[in-house]
Coordinates of C-alpha atoms and ligand atoms in Angstrom, one line a residue:
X263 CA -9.6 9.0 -27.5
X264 CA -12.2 7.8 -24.3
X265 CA -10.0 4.3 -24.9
X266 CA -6.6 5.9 -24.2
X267 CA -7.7 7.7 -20.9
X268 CA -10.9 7.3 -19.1
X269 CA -11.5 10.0 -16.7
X270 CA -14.7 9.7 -13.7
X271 CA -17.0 12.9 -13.0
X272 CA -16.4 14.2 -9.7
X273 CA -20.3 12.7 -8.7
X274 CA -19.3 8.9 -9.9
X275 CA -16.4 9.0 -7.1
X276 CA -17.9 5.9 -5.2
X277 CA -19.9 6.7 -2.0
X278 CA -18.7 3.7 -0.4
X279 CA -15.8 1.4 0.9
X280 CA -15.6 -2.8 -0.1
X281 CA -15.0 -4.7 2.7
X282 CA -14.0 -7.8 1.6
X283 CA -14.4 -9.3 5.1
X284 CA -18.2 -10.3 4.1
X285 CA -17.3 -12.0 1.1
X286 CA -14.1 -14.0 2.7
X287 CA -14.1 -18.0 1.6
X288 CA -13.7 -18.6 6.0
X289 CA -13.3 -16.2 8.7
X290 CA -10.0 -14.4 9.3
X291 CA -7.5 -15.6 11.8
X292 CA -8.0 -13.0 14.9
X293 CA -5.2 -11.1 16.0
X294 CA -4.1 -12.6 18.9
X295 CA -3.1 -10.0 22.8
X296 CA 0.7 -10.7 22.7
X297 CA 0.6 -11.0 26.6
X298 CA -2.0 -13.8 26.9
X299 CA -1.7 -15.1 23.2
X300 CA -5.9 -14.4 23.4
X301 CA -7.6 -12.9 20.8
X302 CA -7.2 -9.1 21.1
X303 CA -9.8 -7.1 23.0
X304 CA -11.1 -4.0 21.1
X305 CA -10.8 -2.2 24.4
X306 CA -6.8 -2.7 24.3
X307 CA -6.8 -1.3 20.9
X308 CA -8.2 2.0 22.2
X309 CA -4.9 2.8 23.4
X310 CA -3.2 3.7 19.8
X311 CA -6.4 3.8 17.4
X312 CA -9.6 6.0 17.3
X313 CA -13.1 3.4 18.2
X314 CA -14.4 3.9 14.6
X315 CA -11.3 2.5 13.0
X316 CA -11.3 -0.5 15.6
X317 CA -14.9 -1.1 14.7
X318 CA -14.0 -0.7 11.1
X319 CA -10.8 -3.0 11.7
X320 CA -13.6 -5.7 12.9
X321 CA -16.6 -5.1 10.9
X322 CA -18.3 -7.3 9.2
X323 CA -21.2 -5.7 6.7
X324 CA -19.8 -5.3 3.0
X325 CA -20.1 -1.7 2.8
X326 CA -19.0 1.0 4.7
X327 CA -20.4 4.3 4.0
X328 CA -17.5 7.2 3.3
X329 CA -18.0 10.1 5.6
X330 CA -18.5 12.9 3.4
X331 CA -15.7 15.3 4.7
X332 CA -13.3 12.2 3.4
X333 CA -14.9 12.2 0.0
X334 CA -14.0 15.9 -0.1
X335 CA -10.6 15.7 0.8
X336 CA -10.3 12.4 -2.0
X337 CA -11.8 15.7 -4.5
X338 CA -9.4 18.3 -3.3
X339 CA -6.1 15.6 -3.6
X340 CA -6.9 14.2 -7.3
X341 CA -9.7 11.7 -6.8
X342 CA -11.1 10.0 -8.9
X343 CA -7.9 9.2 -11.0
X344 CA -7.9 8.4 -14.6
X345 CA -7.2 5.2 -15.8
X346 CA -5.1 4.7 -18.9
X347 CA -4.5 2.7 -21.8
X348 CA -0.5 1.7 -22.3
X349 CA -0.8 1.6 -25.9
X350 CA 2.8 2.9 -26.8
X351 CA 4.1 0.8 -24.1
X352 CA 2.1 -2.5 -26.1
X353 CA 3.3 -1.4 -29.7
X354 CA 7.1 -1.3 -28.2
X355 CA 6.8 -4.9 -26.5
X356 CA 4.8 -5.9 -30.1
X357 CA 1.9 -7.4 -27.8
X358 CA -1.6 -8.3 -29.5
X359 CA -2.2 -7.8 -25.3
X360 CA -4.1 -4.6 -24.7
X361 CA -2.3 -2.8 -21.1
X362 CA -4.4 -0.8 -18.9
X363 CA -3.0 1.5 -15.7
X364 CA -4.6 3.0 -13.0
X365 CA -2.9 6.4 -12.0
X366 CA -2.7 6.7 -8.0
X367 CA 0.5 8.8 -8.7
X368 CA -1.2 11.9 -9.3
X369 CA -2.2 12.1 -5.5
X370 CA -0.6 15.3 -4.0
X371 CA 1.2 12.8 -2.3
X372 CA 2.6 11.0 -5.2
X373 CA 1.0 7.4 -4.4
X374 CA -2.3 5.8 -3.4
X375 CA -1.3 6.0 0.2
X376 CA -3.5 9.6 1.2
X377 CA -6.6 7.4 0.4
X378 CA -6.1 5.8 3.9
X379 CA -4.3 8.8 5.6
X380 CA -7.2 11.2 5.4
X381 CA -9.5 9.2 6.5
X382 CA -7.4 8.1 9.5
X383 CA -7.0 11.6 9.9
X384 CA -10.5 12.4 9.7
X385 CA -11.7 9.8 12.0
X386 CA -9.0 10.7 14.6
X387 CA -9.7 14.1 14.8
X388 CA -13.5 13.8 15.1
X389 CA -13.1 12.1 18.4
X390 CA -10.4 14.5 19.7
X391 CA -7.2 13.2 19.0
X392 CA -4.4 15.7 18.7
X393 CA -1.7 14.0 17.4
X394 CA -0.8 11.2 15.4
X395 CA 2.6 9.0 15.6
X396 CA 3.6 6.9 12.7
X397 CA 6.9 5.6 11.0
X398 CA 8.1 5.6 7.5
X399 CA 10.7 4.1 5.6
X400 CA 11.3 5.2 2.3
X401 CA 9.2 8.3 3.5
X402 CA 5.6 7.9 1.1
X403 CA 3.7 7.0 3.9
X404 CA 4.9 9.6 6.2
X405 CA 4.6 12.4 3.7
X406 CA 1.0 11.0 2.8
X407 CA 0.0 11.2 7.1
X408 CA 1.6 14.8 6.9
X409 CA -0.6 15.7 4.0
X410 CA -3.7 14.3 5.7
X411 CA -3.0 16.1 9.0
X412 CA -1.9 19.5 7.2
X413 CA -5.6 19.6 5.2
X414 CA -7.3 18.5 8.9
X415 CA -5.5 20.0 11.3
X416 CA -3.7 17.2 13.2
X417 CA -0.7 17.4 14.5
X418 CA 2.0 14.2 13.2
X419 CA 5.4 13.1 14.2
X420 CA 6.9 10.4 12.2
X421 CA 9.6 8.3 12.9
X422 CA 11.2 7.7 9.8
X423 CA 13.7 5.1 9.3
X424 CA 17.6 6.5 10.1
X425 CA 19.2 5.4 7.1
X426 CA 16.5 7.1 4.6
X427 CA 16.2 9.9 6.9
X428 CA 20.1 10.4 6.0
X429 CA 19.9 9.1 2.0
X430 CA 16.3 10.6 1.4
X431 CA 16.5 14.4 2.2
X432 CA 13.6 15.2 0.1
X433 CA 10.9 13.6 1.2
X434 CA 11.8 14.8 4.9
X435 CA 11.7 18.2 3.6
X436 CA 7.9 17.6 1.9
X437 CA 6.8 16.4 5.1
X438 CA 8.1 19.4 7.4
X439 CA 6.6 21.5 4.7
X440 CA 3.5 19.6 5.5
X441 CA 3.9 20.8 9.4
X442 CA 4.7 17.9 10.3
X443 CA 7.6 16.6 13.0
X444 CA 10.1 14.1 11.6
X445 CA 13.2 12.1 13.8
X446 CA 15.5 9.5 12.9
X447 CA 14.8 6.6 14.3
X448 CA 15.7 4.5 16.3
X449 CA 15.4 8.3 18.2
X450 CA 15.8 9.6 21.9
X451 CA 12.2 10.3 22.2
X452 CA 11.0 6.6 23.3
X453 CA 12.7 4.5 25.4
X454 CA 13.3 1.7 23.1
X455 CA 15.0 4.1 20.9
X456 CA 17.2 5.3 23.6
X457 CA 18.0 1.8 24.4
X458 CA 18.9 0.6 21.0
X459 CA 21.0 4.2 20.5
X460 CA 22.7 3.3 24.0
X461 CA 23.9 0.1 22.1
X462 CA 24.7 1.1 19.0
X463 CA 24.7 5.5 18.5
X464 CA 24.9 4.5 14.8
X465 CA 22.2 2.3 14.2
X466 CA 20.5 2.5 10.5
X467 CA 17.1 1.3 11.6
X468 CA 14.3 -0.4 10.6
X469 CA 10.5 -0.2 9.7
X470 CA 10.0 -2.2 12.4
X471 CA 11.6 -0.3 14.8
X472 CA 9.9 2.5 13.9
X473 CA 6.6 1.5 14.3
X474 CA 7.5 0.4 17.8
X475 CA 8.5 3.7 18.9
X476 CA 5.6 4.9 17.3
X477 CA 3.8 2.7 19.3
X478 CA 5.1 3.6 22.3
X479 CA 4.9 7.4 22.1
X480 CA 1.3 6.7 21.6
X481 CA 0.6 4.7 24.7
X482 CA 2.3 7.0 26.4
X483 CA 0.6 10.5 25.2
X484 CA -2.7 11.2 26.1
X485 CA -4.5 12.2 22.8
X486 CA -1.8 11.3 20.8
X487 CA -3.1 7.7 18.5
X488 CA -0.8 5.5 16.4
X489 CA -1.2 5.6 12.6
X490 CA -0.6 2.7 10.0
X491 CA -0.3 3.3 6.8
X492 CA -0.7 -0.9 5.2
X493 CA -1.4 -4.7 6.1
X494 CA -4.6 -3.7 8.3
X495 CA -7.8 -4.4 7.1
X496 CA -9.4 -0.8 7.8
X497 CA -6.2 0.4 6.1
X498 CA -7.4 -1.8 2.7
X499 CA -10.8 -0.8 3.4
X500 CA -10.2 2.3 2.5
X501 CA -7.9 1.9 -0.7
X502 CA -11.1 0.1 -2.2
X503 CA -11.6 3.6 -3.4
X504 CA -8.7 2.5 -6.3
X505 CA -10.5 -0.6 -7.6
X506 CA -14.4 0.6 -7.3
X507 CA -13.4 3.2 -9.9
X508 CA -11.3 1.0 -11.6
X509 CA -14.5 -1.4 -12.0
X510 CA -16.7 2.0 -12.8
X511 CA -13.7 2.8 -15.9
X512 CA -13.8 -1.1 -17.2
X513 CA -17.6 -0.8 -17.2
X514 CA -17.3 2.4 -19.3
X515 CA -15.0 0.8 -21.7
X516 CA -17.3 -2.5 -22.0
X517 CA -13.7 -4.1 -20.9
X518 CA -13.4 -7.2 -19.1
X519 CA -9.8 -7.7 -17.5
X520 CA -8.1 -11.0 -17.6
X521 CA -5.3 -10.0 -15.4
X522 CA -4.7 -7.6 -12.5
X523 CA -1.6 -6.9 -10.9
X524 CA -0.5 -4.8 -8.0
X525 CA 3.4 -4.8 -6.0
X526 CA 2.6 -5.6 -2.7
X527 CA 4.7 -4.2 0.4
X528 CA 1.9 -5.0 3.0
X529 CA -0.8 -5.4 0.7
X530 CA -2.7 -2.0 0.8
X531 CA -2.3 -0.9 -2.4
X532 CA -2.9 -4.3 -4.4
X533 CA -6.1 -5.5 -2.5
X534 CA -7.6 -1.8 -3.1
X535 CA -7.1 -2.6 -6.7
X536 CA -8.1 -6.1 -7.0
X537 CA -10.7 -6.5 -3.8
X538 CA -13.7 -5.0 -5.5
X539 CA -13.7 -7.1 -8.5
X540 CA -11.8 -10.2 -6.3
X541 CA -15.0 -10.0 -4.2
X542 CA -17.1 -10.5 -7.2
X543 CA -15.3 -13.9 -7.8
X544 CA -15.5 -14.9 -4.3
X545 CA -19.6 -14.4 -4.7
X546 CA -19.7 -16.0 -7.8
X547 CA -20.6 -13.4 -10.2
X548 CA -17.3 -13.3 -12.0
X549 CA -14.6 -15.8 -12.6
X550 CA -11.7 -15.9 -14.9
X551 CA -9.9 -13.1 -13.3
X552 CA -6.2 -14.3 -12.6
X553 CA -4.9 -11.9 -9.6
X554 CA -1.0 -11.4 -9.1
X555 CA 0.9 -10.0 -6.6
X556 CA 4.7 -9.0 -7.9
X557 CA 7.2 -8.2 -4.6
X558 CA 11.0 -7.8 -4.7
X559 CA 13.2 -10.9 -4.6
X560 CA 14.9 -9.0 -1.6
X561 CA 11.7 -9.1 0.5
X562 CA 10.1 -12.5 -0.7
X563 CA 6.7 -12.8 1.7
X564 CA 4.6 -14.4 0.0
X565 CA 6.8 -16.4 -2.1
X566 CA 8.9 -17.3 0.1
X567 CA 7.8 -16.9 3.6
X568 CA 5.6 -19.1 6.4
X569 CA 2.0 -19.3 7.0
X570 CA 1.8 -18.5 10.9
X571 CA 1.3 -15.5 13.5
X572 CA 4.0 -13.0 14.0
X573 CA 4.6 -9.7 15.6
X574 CA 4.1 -6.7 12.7
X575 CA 7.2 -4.5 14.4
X576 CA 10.6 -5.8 16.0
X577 CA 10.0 -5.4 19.5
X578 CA 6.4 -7.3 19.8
X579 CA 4.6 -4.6 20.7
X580 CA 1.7 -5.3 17.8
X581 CA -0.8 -7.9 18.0
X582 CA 0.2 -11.3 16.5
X583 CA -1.5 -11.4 12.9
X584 CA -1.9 -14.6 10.8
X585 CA 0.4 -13.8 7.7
X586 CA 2.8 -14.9 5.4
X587 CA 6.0 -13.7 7.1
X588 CA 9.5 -13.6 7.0
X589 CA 9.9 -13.6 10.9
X590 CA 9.8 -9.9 12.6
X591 CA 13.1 -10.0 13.1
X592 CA 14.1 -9.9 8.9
X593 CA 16.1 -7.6 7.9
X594 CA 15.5 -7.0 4.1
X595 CA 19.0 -5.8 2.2
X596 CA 18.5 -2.0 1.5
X597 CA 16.9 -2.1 -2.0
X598 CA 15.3 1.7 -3.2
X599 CA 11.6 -0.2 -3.2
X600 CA 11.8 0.9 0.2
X601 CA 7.6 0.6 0.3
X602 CA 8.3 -3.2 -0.1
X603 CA 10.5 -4.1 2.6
X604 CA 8.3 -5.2 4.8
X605 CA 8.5 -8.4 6.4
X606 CA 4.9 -9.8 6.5
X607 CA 1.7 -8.9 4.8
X608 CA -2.1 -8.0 5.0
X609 CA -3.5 -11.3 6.5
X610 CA -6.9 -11.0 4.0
X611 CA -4.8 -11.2 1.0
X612 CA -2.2 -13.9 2.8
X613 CA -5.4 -16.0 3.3
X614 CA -6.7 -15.4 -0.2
X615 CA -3.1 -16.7 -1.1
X616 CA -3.1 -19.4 1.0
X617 CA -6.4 -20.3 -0.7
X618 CA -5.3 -20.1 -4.2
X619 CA -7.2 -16.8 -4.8
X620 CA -4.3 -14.9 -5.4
X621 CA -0.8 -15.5 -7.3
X622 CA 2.4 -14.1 -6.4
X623 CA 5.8 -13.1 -8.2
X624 CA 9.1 -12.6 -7.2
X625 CA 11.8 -10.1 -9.3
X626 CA 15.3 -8.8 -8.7
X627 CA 15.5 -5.3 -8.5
X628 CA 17.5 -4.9 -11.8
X629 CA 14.5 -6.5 -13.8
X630 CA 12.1 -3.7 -12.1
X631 CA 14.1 -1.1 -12.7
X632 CA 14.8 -1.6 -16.4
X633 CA 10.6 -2.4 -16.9
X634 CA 10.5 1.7 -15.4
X635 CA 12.4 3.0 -18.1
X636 CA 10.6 1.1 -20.7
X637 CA 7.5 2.3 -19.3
X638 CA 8.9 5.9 -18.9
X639 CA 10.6 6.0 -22.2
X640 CA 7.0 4.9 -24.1
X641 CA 4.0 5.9 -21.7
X642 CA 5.9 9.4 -20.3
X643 CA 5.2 8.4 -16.6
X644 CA 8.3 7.9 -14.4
X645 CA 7.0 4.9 -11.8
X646 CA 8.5 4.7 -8.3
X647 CA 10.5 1.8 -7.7
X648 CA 7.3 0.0 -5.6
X649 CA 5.4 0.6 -8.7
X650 CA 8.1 -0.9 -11.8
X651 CA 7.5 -4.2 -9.9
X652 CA 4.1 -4.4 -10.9
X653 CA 5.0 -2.7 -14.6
X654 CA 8.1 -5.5 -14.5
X655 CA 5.2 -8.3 -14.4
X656 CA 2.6 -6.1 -16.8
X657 CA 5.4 -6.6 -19.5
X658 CA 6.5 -10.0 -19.1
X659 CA 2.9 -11.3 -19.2
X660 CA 2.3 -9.1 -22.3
X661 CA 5.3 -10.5 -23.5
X662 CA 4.0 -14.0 -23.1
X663 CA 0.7 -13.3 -25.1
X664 CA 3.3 -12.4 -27.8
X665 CA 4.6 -15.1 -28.1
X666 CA 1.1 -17.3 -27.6
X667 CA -0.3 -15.0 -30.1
X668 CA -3.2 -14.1 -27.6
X669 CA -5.4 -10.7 -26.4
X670 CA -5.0 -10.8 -22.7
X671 CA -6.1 -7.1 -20.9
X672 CA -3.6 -6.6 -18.3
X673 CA -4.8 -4.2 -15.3
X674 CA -2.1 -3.2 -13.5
X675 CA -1.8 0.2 -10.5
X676 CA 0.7 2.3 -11.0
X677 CA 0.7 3.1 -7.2
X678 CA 2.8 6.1 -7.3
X679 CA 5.6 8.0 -9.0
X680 CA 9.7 7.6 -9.0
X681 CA 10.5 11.4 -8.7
X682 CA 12.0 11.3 -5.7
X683 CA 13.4 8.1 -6.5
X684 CA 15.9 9.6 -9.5
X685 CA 18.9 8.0 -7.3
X686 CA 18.0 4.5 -7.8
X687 CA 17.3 5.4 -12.0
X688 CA 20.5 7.4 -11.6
X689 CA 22.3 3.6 -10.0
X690 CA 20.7 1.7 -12.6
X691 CA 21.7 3.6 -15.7
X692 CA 25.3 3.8 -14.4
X693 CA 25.6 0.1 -13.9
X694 CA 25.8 0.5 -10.3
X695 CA 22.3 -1.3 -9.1
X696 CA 22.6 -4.5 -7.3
X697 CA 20.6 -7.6 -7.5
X698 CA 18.6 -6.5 -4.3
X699 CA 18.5 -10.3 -3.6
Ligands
PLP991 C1 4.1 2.2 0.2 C2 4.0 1.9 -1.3 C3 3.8 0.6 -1.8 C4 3.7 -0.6 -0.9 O1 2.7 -0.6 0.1 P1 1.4 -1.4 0.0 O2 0.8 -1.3 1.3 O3 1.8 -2.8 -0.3 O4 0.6 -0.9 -1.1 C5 3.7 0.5 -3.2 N1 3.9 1.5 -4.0 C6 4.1 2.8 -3.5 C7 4.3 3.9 -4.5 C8 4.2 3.0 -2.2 O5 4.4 4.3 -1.7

């Protein structure tokens, strides 16, 4: 019974975020001012973030202590979250591998994505912000900022991305139930979106132009900040929540993983599953641990993209970050992992890459799909399409010890779940899915 779900009391919910900016091998690449190319001032910052998330973006010490209005809104949404053994998903693939999954879709969000959007929320509010700006693509992270600013009592407009905004009707609707205010974008409230409407009144979008008008409508509000929901390190910081527990549930089981395996979009949701336990290897206290990052073949960042600053949105407004990057300019064809087309990536986990630290996969959209409806058909959990990437690489690797006759335990996050996603299920059981490549 304890093996097939392992469940936390409400008291173990750790106390405290891992910042794995103490433990890196050598110091992160600053983000650079994109006017004088200088490494940014925390003053300029001010502008779109709250101090305490600047000073968290920077910090240093290991651990950062979680306010405790945070750790009550973590209680109130579904924290901690179970994890959970796979093991009709392992007698189906005929592994000797044992499968374990950490459930970040049981959020009222539907993903781990509220562990950062409450405490952004949280921290904004407490030093008088009023409104928070942020985009969205597929629409998880916006409805996640909607749910965080509905339970504190900030207002949020997100720009969500035109072409969802027209295909994804549902998740609009969760977020104005949420209070909040959502516009297609590129929109008429900035000017860059007026200017890119002036040249094209049909244009689809993008994540990065989102987050520039975003940007833009919080320069130019007062008490209005700029939210972001991945590839920033306070943003990780605070999905570290995910893998302390996870450590906490292995420890309960006397379980030692061998593997862990997280999709990656910017990074948030993987390096707040592995960090905690990738910090122990970086200290020395633990080696062995193989850490793999599985992204679509459509949006190939880390296997296929260069080691250099870029801009994070289209228009250069952000500072330049050390990544693996696709240029800011990449389009990514429009594949229903919307979470993953992003075209760089955390810069911790690009440098733990770039180090060796970290592995990295690549799979066509197809292939993901298909691994969802195994894992729906056997473990009764529908994943979103972010999530069957990393379920696509739990399965092959299991599949491997199969055939090498050996007991790997797999660790994967299932980082949220595919129910409003039941249009790319319904493409890929009608034959109708592409490549995505
Ligand atoms: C947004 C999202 C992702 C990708 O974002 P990361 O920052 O890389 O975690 C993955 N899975 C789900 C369910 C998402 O909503």
């Amino acid at each position: 019974m304890l093996e097939q779900k392992v469940t936390l009391e409400p008291e173990e919910m750790p106390k405290k975020w891992y910042n794995i900016l103490a433990d890196l091998p050598e110091p992160l690449p600053p983000p650079l001012d994109p006017e004088t190319k200088e490494p940014v001032k925390p003053e300029k910052l001010e502008l779109i973030f709250p101090r305490e998330l600047i000073r968290q973006e920077m910090a240093r010490e290991r651990y950062i202590r979680i306010p405790e209005e945070v750790r009550d809104a973590y209680f109130q949404i579904g924290r901690p979250t179970p994890l959970y053994r796979a093991r009709r998903l392992e007698r189906y693939l005929g592994t000797p591998a044992r499968i374990y999954y950490k459930r970040e879709d049981v959020s009222f969000a539907g993903s781990h994505k509220p562990n950062t959007a409450v405490a952004q929320a949280y921290y904004n509010l407490r030093e008088g912000v009023e409104r928070l700006a942020t985009e969205t693509g597929a629409g998880q992270w916006g409805t996640a900022l909607s749910l965080a600013g509905a339970l504190f009592g900030i207002d949020v407009t997100v720009f969500m991305v035109a072409v969802s905004y027209h295909q994804k009707p549902y998740r609009r609707v969760m977020m104005e139930l949420y209070g909040a205010q959502v516009v297609p974008s590129p929109s008429e409230l900035t000017e860059y979106g007026r200017k890119l409407r002036a040249e094209n009144p049909g244009h689809p979008g993008s994540l990065g132009i989102a987050i520039s008008e975003a940007i833009e409508m919080a320069v130019r509000h007062e008490n209005t900040k700029y939210s972001l929901g991945s590839v920033l390190n306070h943003v990780l910081l605070h999905q570290t929540i995910v893998g302390q527990e996870v450590l906490l549930q292995l420890e309960k089981l006397d379980v030692t993983p061998d593997v862990m395996i997280g999709c990656v979009g910017g990074g948030s949701n993987f390096a707040g599953f592995a960090y905690p336990m990738l910090g122990r290897k970086l200290r020395g206290e633990q080696d062995d641990v193989r850490f793999i990052g599985v992204e679509p073949a459509a949006c190939p960042t880390l296997t296929k993209g260069e080691y250099r600053y870029d801009y994070g949105d289209t228009a250069g407004m952000t500072p330049l970050l050390k990544m693996y990057t696709l240029g800011h300019e990449f389009v990514p064809s429009p594949i229903h992992a919307g979470g993953l087309r992003y075209h760089g990536d955390a810069p911790s986990l690009c440098l733990l890459y770039h180090r060796g630290y970290i592995e990295a996969v690549a799979y066509e959209q197809t292939s993901t799909f298909e691994a969802g409806r195994i894992f729906a058909k056997t473990e009764g959990v529908i994943p979103a399409p972010e999530t069957c990437h990393a379920v696509r690489a739990a399965i092959d690797i299991a599949l491997k010890c199969k055939r090498k006759d050996e007991e790997l335990t797999i660790v994967f996050n299932f980082s949220g779940h595919g129910l409003l996603d039941l249009q790319g299920y319904r493409d890929y059981m009608e034959g109708r899915l592409g490549q995505g490549a």
